[in-house]
Short mmCIF file of C-alpha atoms and ligand atoms in Angstrom, two decimals:
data_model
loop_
_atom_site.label_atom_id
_atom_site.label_comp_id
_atom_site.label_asym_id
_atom_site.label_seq_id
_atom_site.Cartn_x
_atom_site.Cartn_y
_atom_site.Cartn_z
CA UNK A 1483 0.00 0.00 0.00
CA UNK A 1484 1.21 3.41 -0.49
CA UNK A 1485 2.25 5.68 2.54
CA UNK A 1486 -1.30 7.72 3.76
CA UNK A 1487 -0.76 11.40 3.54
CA UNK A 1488 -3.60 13.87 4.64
CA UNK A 1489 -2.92 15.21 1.06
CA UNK A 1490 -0.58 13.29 -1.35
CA UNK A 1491 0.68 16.71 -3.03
CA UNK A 1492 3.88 14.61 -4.62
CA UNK A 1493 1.10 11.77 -6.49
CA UNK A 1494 -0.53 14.67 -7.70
CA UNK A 1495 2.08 16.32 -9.09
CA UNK A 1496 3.47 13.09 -10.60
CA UNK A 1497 -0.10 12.67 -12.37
CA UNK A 1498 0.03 15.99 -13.70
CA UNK A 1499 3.56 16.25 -14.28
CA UNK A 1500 3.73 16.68 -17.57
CA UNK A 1501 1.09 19.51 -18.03
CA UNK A 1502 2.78 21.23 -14.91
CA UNK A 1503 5.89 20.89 -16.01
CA UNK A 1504 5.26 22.24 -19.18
CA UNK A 1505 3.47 25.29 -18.16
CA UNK A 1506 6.49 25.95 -15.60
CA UNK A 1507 9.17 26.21 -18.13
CA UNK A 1508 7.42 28.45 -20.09
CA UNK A 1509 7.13 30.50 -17.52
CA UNK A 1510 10.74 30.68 -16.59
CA UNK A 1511 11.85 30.78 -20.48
CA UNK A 1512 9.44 33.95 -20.68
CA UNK A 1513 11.34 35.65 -17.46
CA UNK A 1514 7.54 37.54 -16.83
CA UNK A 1515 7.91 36.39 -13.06
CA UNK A 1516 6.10 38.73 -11.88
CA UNK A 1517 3.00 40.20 -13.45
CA UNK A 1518 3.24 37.87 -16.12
CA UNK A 1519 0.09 37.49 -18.48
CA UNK A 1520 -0.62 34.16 -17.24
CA UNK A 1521 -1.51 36.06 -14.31
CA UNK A 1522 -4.57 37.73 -16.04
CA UNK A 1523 -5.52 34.71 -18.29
CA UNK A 1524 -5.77 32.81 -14.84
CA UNK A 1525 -7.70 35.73 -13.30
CA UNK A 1526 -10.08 35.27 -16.48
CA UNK A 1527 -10.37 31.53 -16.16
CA UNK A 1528 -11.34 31.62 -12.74
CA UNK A 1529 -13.82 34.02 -13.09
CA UNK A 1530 -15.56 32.43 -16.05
CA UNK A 1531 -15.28 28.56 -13.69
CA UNK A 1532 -16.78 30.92 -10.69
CA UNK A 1533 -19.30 33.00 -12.59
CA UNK A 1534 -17.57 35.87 -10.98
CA UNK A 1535 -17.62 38.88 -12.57
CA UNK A 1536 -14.41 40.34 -11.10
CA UNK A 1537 -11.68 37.76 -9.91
CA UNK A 1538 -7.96 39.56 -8.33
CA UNK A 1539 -5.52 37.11 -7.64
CA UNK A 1540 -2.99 38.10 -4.66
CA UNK A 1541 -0.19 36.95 -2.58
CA UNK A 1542 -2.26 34.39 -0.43
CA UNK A 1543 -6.13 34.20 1.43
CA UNK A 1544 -4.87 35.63 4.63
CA UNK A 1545 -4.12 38.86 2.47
CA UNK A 1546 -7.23 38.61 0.46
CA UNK A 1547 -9.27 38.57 3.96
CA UNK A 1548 -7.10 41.45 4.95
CA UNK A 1549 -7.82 42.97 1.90
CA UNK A 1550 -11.45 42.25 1.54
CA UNK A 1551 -11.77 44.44 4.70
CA UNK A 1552 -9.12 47.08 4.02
CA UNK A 1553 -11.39 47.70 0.75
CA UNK A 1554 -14.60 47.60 2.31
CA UNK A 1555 -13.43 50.87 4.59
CA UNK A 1556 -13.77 49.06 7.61
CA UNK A 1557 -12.85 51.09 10.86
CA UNK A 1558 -11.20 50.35 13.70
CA UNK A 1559 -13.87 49.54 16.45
CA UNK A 1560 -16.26 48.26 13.63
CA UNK A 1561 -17.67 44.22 14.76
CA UNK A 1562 -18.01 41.91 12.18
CA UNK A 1563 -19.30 38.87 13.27
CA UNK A 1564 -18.04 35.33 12.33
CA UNK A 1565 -17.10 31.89 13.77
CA UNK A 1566 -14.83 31.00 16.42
CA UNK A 1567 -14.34 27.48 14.66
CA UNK A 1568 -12.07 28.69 11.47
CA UNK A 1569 -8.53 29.03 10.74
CA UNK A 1570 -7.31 31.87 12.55
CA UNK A 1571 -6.58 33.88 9.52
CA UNK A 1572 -10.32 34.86 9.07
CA UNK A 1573 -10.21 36.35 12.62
CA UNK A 1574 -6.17 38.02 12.55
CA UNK A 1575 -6.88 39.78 9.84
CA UNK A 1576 -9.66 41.74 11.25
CA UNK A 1577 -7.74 42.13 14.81
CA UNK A 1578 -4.62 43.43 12.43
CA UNK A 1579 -6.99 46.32 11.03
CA UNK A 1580 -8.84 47.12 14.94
CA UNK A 1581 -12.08 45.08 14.09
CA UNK A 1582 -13.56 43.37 16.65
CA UNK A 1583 -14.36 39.68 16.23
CA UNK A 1584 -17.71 38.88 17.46
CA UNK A 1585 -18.01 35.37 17.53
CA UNK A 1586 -21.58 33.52 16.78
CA UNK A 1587 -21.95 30.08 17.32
CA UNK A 1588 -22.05 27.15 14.75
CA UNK A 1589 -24.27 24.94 13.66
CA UNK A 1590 -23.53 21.35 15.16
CA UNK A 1591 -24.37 19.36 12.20
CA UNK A 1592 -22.90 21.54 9.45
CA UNK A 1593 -19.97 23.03 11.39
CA UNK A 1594 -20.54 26.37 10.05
CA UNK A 1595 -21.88 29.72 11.47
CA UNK A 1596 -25.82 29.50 12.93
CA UNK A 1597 -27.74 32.32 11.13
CA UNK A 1598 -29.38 32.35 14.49
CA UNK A 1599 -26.87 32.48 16.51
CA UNK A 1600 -25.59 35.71 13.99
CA UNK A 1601 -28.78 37.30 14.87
CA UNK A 1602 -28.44 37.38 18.68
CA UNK A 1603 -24.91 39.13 18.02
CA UNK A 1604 -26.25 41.99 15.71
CA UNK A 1605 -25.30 45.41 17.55
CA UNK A 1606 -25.45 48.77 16.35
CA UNK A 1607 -21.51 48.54 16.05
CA UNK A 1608 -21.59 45.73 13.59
CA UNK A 1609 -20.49 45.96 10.34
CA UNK A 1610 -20.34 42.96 8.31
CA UNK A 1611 -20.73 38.85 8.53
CA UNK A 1612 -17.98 36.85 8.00
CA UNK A 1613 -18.96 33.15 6.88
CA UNK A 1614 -16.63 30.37 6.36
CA UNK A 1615 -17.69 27.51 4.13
CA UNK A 1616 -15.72 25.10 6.19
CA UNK A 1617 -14.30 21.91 5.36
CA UNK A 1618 -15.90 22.30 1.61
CA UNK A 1619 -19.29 23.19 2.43
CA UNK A 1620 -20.85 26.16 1.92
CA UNK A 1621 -22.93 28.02 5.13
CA UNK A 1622 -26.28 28.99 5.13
CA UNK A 1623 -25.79 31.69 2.64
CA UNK A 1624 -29.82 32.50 2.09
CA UNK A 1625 -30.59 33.25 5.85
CA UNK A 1626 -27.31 34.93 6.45
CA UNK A 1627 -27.66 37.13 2.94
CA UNK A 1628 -31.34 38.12 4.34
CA UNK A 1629 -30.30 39.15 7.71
CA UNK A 1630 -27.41 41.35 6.17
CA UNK A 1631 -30.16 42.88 4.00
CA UNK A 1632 -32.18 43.42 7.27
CA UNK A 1633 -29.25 45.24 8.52
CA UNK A 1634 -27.50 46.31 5.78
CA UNK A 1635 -24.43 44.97 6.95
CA UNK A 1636 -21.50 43.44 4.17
CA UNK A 1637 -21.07 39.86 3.65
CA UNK A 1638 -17.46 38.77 3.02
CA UNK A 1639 -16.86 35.03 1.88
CA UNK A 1640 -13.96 33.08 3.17
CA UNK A 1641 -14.20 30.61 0.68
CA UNK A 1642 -10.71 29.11 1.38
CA UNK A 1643 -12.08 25.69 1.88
CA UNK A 1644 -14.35 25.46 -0.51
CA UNK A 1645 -13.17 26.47 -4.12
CA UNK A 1646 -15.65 24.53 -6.63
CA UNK A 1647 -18.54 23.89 -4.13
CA UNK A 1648 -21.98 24.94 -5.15
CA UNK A 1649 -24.03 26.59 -2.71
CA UNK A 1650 -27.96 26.41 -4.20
CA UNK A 1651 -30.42 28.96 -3.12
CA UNK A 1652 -34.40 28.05 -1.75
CA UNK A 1653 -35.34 29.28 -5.49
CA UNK A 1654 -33.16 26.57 -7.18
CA UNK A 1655 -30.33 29.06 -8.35
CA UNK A 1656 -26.51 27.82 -8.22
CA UNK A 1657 -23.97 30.17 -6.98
CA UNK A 1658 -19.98 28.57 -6.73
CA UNK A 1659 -18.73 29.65 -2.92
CA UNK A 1660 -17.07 32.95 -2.85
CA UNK A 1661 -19.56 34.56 -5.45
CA UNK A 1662 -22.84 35.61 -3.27
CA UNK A 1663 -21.32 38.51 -0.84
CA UNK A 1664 -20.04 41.65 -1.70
CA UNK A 1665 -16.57 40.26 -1.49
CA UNK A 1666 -15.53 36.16 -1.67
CA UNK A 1667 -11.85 34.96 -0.55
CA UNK A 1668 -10.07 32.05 -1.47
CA UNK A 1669 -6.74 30.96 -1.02
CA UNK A 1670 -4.70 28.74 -3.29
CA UNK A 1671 -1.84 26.71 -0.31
CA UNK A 1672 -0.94 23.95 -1.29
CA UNK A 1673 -3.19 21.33 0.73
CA UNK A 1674 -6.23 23.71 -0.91
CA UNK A 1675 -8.98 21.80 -3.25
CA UNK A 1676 -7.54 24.29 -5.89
CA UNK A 1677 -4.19 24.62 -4.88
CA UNK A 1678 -0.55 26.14 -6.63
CA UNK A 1679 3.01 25.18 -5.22
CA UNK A 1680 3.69 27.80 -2.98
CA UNK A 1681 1.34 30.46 -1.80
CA UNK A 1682 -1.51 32.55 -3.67
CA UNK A 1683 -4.89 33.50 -3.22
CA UNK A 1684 -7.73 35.31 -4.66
CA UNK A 1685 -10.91 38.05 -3.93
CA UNK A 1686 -14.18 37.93 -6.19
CA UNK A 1687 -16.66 40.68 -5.99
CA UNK A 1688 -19.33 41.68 -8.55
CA UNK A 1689 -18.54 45.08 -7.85
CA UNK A 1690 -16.44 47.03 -10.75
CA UNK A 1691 -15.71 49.86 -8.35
CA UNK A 1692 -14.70 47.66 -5.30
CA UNK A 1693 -13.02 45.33 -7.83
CA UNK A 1694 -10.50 48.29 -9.20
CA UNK A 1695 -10.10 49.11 -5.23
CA UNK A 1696 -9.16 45.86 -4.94
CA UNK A 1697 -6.93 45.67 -7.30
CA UNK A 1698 -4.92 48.93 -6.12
CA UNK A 1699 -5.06 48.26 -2.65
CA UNK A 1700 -3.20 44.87 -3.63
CA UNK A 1701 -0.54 46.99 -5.28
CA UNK A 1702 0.44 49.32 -2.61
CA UNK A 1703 -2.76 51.45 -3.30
CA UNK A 1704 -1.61 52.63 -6.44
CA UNK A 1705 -3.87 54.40 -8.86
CA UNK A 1706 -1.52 55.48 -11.65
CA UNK A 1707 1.98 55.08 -11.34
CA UNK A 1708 3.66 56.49 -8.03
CA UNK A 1709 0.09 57.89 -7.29
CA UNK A 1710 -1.31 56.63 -4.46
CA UNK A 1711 -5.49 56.64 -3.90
CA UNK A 1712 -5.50 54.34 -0.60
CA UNK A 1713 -2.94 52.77 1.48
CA UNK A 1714 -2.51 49.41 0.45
CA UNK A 1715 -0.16 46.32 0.76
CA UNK A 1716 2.15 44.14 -1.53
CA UNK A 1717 0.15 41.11 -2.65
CA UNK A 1718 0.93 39.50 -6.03
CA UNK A 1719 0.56 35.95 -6.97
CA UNK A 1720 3.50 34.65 -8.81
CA UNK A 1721 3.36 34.08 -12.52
CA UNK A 1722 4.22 30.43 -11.84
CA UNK A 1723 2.01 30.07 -9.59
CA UNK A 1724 -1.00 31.22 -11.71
CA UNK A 1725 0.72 29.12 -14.87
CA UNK A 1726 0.30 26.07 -12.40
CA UNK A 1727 -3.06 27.10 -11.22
CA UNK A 1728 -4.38 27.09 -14.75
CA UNK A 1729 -3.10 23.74 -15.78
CA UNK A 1730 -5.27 22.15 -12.07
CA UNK A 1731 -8.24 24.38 -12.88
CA UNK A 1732 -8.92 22.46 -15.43
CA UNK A 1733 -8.86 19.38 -12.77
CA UNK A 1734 -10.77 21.21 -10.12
CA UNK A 1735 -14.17 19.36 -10.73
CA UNK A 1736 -12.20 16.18 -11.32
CA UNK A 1737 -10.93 16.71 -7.71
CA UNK A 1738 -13.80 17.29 -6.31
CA UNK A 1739 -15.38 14.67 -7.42
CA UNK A 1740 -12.46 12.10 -6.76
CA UNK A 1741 -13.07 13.46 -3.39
CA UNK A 1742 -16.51 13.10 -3.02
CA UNK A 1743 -15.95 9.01 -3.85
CA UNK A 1744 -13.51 9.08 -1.30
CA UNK A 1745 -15.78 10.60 1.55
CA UNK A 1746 -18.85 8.23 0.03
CA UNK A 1747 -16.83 5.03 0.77
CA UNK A 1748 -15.53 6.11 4.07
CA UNK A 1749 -19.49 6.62 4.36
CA UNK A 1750 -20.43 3.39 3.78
CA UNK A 1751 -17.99 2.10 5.88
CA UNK A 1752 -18.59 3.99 9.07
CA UNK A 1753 -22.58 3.44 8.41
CA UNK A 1754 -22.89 0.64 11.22
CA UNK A 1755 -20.75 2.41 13.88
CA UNK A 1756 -22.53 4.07 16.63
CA UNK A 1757 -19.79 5.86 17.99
CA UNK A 1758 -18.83 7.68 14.48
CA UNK A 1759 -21.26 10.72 13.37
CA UNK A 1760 -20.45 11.04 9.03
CA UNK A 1761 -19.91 14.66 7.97
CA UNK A 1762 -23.67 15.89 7.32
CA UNK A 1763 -24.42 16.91 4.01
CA UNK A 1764 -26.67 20.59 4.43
CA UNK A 1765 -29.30 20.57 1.24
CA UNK A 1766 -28.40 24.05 0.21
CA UNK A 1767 -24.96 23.00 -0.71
CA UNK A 1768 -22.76 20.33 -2.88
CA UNK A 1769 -19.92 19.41 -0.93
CA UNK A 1770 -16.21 19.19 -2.45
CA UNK A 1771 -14.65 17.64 1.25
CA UNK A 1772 -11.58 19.44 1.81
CA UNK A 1773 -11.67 18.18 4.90
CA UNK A 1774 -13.46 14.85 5.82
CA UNK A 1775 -14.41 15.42 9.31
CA UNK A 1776 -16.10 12.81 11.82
CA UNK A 1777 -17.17 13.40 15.25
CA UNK A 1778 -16.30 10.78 18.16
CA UNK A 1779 -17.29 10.40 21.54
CA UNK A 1780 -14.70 13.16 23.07
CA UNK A 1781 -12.86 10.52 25.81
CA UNK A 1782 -12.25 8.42 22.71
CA UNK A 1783 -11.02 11.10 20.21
CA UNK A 1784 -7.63 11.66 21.06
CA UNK A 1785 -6.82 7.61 21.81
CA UNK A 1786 -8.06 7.31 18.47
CA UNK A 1787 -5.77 9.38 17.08
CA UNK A 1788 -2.80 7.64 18.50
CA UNK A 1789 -3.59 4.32 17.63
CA UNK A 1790 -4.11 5.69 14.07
CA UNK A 1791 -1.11 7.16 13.90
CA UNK A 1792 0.75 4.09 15.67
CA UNK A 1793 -0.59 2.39 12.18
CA UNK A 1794 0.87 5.03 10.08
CA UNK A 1795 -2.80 6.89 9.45
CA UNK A 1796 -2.38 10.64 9.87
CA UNK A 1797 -5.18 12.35 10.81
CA UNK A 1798 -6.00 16.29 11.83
CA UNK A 1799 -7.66 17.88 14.44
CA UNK A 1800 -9.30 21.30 12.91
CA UNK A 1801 -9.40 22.56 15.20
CA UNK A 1802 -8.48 21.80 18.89
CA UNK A 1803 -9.46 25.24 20.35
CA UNK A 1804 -11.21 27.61 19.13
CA UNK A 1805 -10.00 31.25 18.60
CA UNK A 1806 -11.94 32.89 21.30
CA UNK A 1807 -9.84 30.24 23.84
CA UNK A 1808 -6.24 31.20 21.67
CA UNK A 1809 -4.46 32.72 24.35
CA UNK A 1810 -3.33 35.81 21.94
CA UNK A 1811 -6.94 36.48 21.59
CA UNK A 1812 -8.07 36.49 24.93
CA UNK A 1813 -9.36 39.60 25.82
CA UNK A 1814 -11.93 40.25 29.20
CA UNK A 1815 -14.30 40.45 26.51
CA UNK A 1816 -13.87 37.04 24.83
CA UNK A 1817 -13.38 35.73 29.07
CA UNK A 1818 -17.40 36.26 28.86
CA UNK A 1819 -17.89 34.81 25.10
CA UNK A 1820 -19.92 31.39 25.64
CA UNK A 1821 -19.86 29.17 22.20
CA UNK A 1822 -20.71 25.65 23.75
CA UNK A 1823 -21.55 24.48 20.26
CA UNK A 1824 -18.36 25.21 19.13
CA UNK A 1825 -16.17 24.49 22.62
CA UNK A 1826 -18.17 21.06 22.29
CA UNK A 1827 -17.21 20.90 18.53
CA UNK A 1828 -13.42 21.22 19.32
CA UNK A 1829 -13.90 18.03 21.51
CA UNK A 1830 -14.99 15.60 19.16
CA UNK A 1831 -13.68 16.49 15.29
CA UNK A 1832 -11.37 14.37 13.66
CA UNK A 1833 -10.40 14.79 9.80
CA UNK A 1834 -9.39 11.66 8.19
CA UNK A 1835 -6.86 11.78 5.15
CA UNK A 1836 -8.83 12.17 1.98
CA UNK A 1837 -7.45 13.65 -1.35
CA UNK A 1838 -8.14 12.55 -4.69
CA UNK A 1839 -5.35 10.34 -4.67
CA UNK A 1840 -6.77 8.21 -1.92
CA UNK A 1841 -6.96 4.89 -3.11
CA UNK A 1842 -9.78 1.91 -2.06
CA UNK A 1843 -6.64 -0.25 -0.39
CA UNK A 1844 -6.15 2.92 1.56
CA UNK A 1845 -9.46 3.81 2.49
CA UNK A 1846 -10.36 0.18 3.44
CA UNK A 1847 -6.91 -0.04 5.60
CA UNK A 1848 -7.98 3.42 7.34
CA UNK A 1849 -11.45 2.76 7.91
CA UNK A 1850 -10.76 -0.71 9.43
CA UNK A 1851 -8.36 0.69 11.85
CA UNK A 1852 -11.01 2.71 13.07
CA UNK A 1853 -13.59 0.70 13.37
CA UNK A 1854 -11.14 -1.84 15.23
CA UNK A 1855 -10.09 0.79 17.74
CA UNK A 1856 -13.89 2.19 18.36
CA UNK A 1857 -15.13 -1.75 18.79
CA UNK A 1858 -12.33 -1.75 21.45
CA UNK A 1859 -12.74 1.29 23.51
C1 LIG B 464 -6.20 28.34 4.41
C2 LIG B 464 -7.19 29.28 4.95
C3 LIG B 464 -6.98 30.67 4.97
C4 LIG B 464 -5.66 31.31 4.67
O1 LIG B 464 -5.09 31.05 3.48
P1 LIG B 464 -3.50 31.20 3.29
O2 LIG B 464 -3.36 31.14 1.80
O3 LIG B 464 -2.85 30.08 3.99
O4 LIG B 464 -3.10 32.53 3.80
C5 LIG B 464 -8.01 31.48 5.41
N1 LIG B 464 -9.17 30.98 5.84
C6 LIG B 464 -9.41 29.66 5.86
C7 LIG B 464 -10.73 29.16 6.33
C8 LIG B 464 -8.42 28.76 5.43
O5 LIG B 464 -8.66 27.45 5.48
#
């Protein structure tokens, strides 16, 4: 059998080598490393895959979130509310700029934010809703689109996890993840669905004004040439980067797909075990399982995850604590933040390796081990 990886990045690359390859060199013959006009066709590409109007590629997703709310004109002092069960560049970002996080609970069978629980956090300080579409699946994007209305607060995406998924609205329409707020982020790291070889991300918006913001406020805030409209950072996604990016576009539904046959046989396999709850699959959304994430009892988690990785099974915990818990964002407000949802969440998630290189030997070895250890314990 072939050695488990969460991802397999090196089998990918060796099934794709010769497109990759290819597409590499002729970057590095053309010397356009930066700003090259793969850049563009990429940006084009995307946007025509996403439906997005505008698409701005930049140095990674933690920038684009930092962007997204540098271009919105986001004070310091202004709340935007989002999830405490994310990677912490969704929250750093805003605590970077003075925003303050307010965290609303999740939902415990979709793992993303609780439109309710949003509501309850509305004050007349807040500014915008953050959603995550974690582990490939997009949030509730209907409620939490109609209680920004309400408010008339922003909605920015972070659609890191979930490049490809298809979020479908109560009147049948199909939006891709990133595309339904007023801003969408993605990134591109490596262990991403749609992932380069190095770091990159991307914004989309719908907005041609907020996309040419954007778009300066990625380049140092330039308007024309040493004239600067905003102040802005240095975030540029590498020529080879988008050259690579272009060549697994073309994959992207492939992947997700190869993915999605991965998480149905770990499915089928887990379908008898009382002690393993299966991701849940929300109606309003396809899901492209960048993660595949079961819960466990919580006194058995950790155990499990030993003897998994005593048989050479790596496995992820996303994540262990939440951010209001991170020590460097422990404030005495966040002392008083409750989330038992989420605190409860933290207990019990475990992400099992899946990628679309996963193979039947594998998943049979993996799910066995599992099931052996939970019939034991
Ligand atoms: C990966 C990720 C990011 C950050 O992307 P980078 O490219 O690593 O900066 C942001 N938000 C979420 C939810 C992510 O998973």
């Amino acid at each position: 059998m072939r050695e488990i990886h969460m991802v397999d990045l090196a089998a990918q690359y060796r099934r794709l080598k010769p497109e990759i390859d290819e597409a590499v060199f002729s970057v590095m013959e053309s010397a356009a490393y930066v700003k090259g006009p793969e850049i563009k066709i990429f940006e084009e590409e995307l946007a025509a895959y996403t439906g997005s109007e505008y698409v701005i590629s930049c140095g990674n997703g933690t920038d684009a979130l930092q962007i997204a709310y540098m271009s919105l004109g986001l004070k310091p002092g202004d709340e935007v509310i989002t999830t405490a069960f994310t990677f912490v560049a969704t929250v750093e970002t805003m605590v970077l700029l003075g925003l303050r996080p307010v965290f609303a609970d999740i939902d415990e069978h979709t793992f993303n934010i609780s439109p309710e629980e949003i509501r309850k956090k509305i004050s007349p300080a807040t500014k915008a809703i953050v959603p995550v579409h974690l582990f490939g699946q997009c949030a509730d994007m209907d409620e939490i689109l109609d209680i920004a209305g309400r408010y008339n607060l922003h909605v920015i995406e972070d659609a890191a996890q979930a490049a490809g998924a298809d979020y479908i609205f109560r009147n049948g329409k199909r939006c891709k993840a990133g595309t339904m707020g007023i801003i969408g982020t993605t990134s591109f790291f490596p262990s991403k669905n749609l992932a380069c070889c190095g770091d990159g991300g991307a914004l989309f918006t719908g907005n041609p004004g907020l996309a040419d913001k954007i778009r300066s406020i990625a380049n140092h805030g330039m308007k024309e040439r040493y004239h600067y409209d905003f102040i802005g950072v240095n975030s540029r996604l590498d020529t080879l980067q988008a050259a690579i990016l272009r060549v697994k576009l073309r994959h992207l539904d492939g992947f997700n797909d190869a993915r999605r046959r991965v998480a149905g046989a770990y499915d089928r396999a887990f379908s008898g075990c009382r002690d393993i709850k299966i991701p849940v699959r929300a109606e309003y959304s396809s899901h492209i399982f960048h993660q595949y994430t079961i819960r466990v009892p919580a006194a058995k988690r950790d155990r499990l995850r030993d003897f998994l990785k005593q048989n050479n099974i790596p496995t992820m915990v996303y994540y262990p604590v939440p951010i209001h818990r991170q020590k460097a964002y422990a404030t005495p407000l966040t002392d008083k933040v409750s989330l038992p949802v989420t605190e409860k969440i933290c207990g019990e998630v475990l992400s099992l390796p899946i990628c679309p290189e996963t193979d039947n030997e594998q998943i049979e070895y993996i799910t066995n081990k599992v099931l052996e250890f939970l019939e034991n314990n």
